[in-house]
XYZ file of C-alpha atoms in Angstrom:
239
model
C 19.439 52.568 -53.317
C 19.748 53.596 -49.686
C 20.087 50.703 -47.246
C 19.421 50.968 -43.488
C 20.537 48.176 -41.173
C 17.839 47.997 -38.495
C 18.646 46.547 -35.102
C 16.248 43.611 -34.365
C 15.598 44.861 -30.810
C 14.450 48.252 -32.136
C 12.188 46.708 -34.746
C 10.732 44.375 -32.102
C 10.117 47.383 -29.723
C 8.540 49.314 -32.569
C 6.245 46.386 -33.268
C 5.180 46.253 -29.673
C 4.574 50.008 -29.649
C 2.329 49.645 -32.707
C 0.543 46.695 -31.066
C 1.770 44.497 -33.931
C 1.358 40.916 -32.582
C 0.295 39.134 -35.742
C 2.960 36.939 -37.273
C 3.053 36.234 -40.994
C 5.824 36.766 -43.547
C 3.652 39.345 -45.431
C 2.795 41.285 -42.199
C 6.460 41.221 -41.164
C 7.382 42.831 -44.482
C 4.766 45.539 -43.962
C 6.041 46.149 -40.451
C 9.562 46.749 -41.793
C 8.142 49.128 -44.356
C 6.323 51.094 -41.658
C 9.448 51.152 -39.501
C 11.407 52.578 -42.398
C 8.869 55.376 -42.690
C 9.011 56.099 -38.984
C 12.785 56.461 -38.541
C 15.431 58.510 -40.286
C 18.607 57.129 -41.883
C 20.508 57.290 -38.559
C 17.729 55.430 -36.797
C 16.175 58.409 -34.954
C 12.405 58.864 -34.706
C 11.082 61.343 -37.260
C 8.073 62.505 -35.375
C 4.973 61.789 -33.292
C 1.346 62.082 -34.420
C 0.111 62.828 -30.831
C -0.200 66.518 -29.883
C 1.092 67.843 -26.616
C -2.482 68.395 -25.339
C -3.482 64.805 -26.168
C -0.344 63.480 -24.483
C -1.213 65.525 -21.388
C -4.740 64.124 -21.414
C -3.388 60.625 -21.647
C -1.160 61.221 -18.632
C -3.997 62.631 -16.589
C -6.044 59.580 -17.379
C -3.245 57.368 -16.033
C -3.112 59.430 -12.820
C -6.895 59.189 -12.459
C -6.811 55.381 -12.717
C -3.999 55.163 -10.146
C -6.000 57.296 -7.645
C -9.129 55.194 -8.246
C -7.109 52.030 -7.584
C -5.610 53.541 -4.385
C -9.017 54.620 -3.120
C -10.493 51.166 -3.774
C -7.593 49.439 -2.062
C -7.805 51.706 1.029
C -11.548 51.221 1.302
C -10.954 47.422 1.337
C -8.371 47.830 4.123
C -10.728 50.070 6.031
C -13.176 47.199 6.586
C -10.683 45.403 8.888
C -8.737 48.388 10.259
C -9.256 49.903 13.702
C -7.799 52.547 15.982
C -5.043 54.786 14.654
C -4.618 52.773 11.512
C -8.253 53.413 10.582
C -7.775 57.149 11.098
C -4.759 57.206 8.778
C -6.539 55.215 6.054
C -9.546 57.564 6.239
C -7.220 60.547 5.806
C -5.578 58.932 2.797
C -8.958 58.246 1.194
C -10.082 61.796 1.811
C -6.905 63.285 0.321
C -7.044 60.953 -2.712
C -10.728 61.760 -3.348
C -9.903 65.503 -3.219
C -7.042 64.950 -5.799
C -9.362 62.821 -7.928
C -11.941 65.587 -8.039
C -9.299 68.104 -9.181
C -7.877 65.723 -11.835
C -11.320 64.987 -13.239
C -11.883 68.722 -13.570
C -8.570 69.006 -15.456
C -9.598 66.201 -17.744
C -12.990 67.811 -18.424
C -11.141 71.106 -19.232
C -8.768 69.275 -21.615
C -11.663 67.438 -23.301
C -13.501 70.789 -23.731
C -10.672 71.809 -26.011
C -11.409 68.646 -28.064
C -15.108 69.535 -28.102
C -15.549 68.731 -31.743
C -14.219 65.115 -31.384
C -16.175 64.606 -28.204
C -19.493 65.608 -29.860
C -18.774 63.300 -32.767
C -18.126 60.340 -30.444
C -21.266 60.797 -28.297
C -23.411 61.008 -31.450
C -22.870 57.263 -31.856
C -25.724 55.273 -30.249
C -23.966 53.276 -27.582
C -21.208 55.811 -26.725
C -21.791 57.998 -23.622
C -19.796 60.838 -22.272
C -17.761 58.650 -19.981
C -16.739 56.278 -22.814
C -15.976 59.263 -25.044
C -13.715 60.617 -22.356
C -11.852 57.292 -22.026
C -11.386 56.967 -25.799
C -10.101 60.548 -26.156
C -7.777 59.927 -23.248
C -6.532 56.473 -24.140
C -6.666 56.597 -27.969
C -5.571 60.031 -29.127
C -4.739 58.460 -32.531
C -8.510 58.169 -33.307
C -9.084 59.598 -36.759
C -5.425 59.519 -37.731
C -4.917 55.823 -38.434
C -6.306 53.324 -40.885
C -9.216 51.088 -39.770
C -7.012 47.959 -39.394
C -4.418 49.952 -37.400
C -6.887 51.508 -34.966
C -8.464 48.047 -34.340
C -5.053 46.599 -33.605
C -4.154 49.504 -31.352
C -7.214 48.959 -29.170
C -6.759 45.173 -29.283
C -9.904 44.032 -31.093
C -8.376 42.753 -34.302
C -7.730 38.935 -34.428
C -3.988 38.300 -34.677
C -2.793 35.407 -36.823
C 0.328 33.473 -36.028
C 2.031 32.071 -39.139
C 5.634 31.540 -40.213
C 6.450 29.540 -43.307
C 4.311 26.368 -43.140
C 3.260 26.944 -39.581
C -0.357 28.143 -39.187
C -1.672 29.147 -35.755
C -5.104 30.115 -34.515
C -6.146 33.770 -34.751
C -6.872 35.492 -31.441
C -6.940 38.945 -29.863
C -4.287 40.083 -27.446
C -2.523 43.232 -26.360
C -3.888 46.656 -27.081
C -5.047 49.523 -24.853
C -6.709 47.734 -21.922
C -8.812 50.611 -20.579
C -9.976 51.690 -24.015
C -10.976 48.066 -24.796
C -12.740 47.804 -21.459
C -14.777 50.952 -22.207
C -15.509 49.698 -25.721
C -16.695 46.362 -24.319
C -19.347 48.117 -22.202
C -20.387 50.285 -25.186
C -20.748 47.145 -27.336
C -23.158 45.632 -24.809
C -25.245 48.837 -24.944
C -25.044 49.038 -28.744
C -26.192 45.445 -29.138
C -29.450 46.373 -27.422
C -30.082 49.945 -28.541
C -28.183 50.447 -31.821
C -30.235 48.971 -34.641
C -27.262 48.345 -36.950
C -25.118 46.707 -34.277
C -28.002 44.614 -32.989
C -28.617 43.255 -36.499
C -24.879 42.755 -37.115
C -24.446 40.771 -33.845
C -27.479 38.606 -34.561
C -26.337 37.891 -38.088
C -22.943 36.627 -36.743
C -24.631 34.454 -34.095
C -27.058 33.018 -36.582
C -24.116 32.091 -38.894
C -22.580 29.969 -36.094
C -20.146 32.403 -34.486
C -19.668 32.097 -30.717
C -21.277 34.847 -28.680
C -17.884 36.182 -27.476
C -16.456 36.179 -30.971
C -19.524 38.086 -32.221
C -19.129 40.557 -29.300
C -15.503 41.239 -30.262
C -16.607 41.741 -33.848
C -19.138 44.403 -32.650
C -16.384 46.104 -30.633
C -14.193 46.227 -33.710
C -17.029 47.513 -35.833
C -17.664 50.322 -33.332
C -14.026 51.538 -33.054
C -13.612 51.446 -36.840
C -16.801 53.479 -37.246
C -15.679 55.986 -34.620
C -12.287 56.292 -36.344
C -13.986 57.013 -39.688
C -16.368 59.544 -38.101
C -13.514 61.591 -36.611
C -11.354 61.261 -39.744
C -14.220 62.521 -41.999
C -15.759 64.847 -39.385
C -19.171 63.091 -39.745
C -21.831 62.548 -37.106
C -23.374 59.113 -36.657
C -26.564 58.423 -38.551
C -28.617 55.427 -37.352
C -30.438 54.851 -40.655
């Protein structure tokens, strides 16, 4: 039997990278098993499931967010600026907006190469082109992971905290912030216009679940459904 001595820091970093925040003895054992599959005998990473094009799309999304934040911050400063300072801020805003336009075009071009996935996503009642763009940018793993894993990655799976006899309260934390933010807005739309999600949400509320808990459950239901749609190459059917 081959034995590999894993450094605790590397396993901990791997857990964070996988968005593994739940803490039970059973889940810890599964994490170590996954870590063993991911690294070679000498501890080097075996491979990455994200393509170069998807990685580029993710990086472009990060730059787009930074530019949006910079434009917003400068527009706030502009309200109290005057004289030369105001001129410089206006130039910065103009330059950033020009860059933002170019980057958005690059993102659209990159998404065009993922046309099949994009069309599958927007077939879901509650997912628009903007949300589809965010999900393709922020969650390139869609369709490649199991349902539980994709829910954890986005941050909509309740995490338990147990060790031995200690039993903590389950809660959501971590995950891909911008993907979860887009999913939150989609859940609000789906709860009104998607017949299945509307019924699902109402059923949870009627059973005594808090509104926010039910909303997170809808978010999880949506991302799991989208993951299955891409994995099986199936369009959404609202029937």
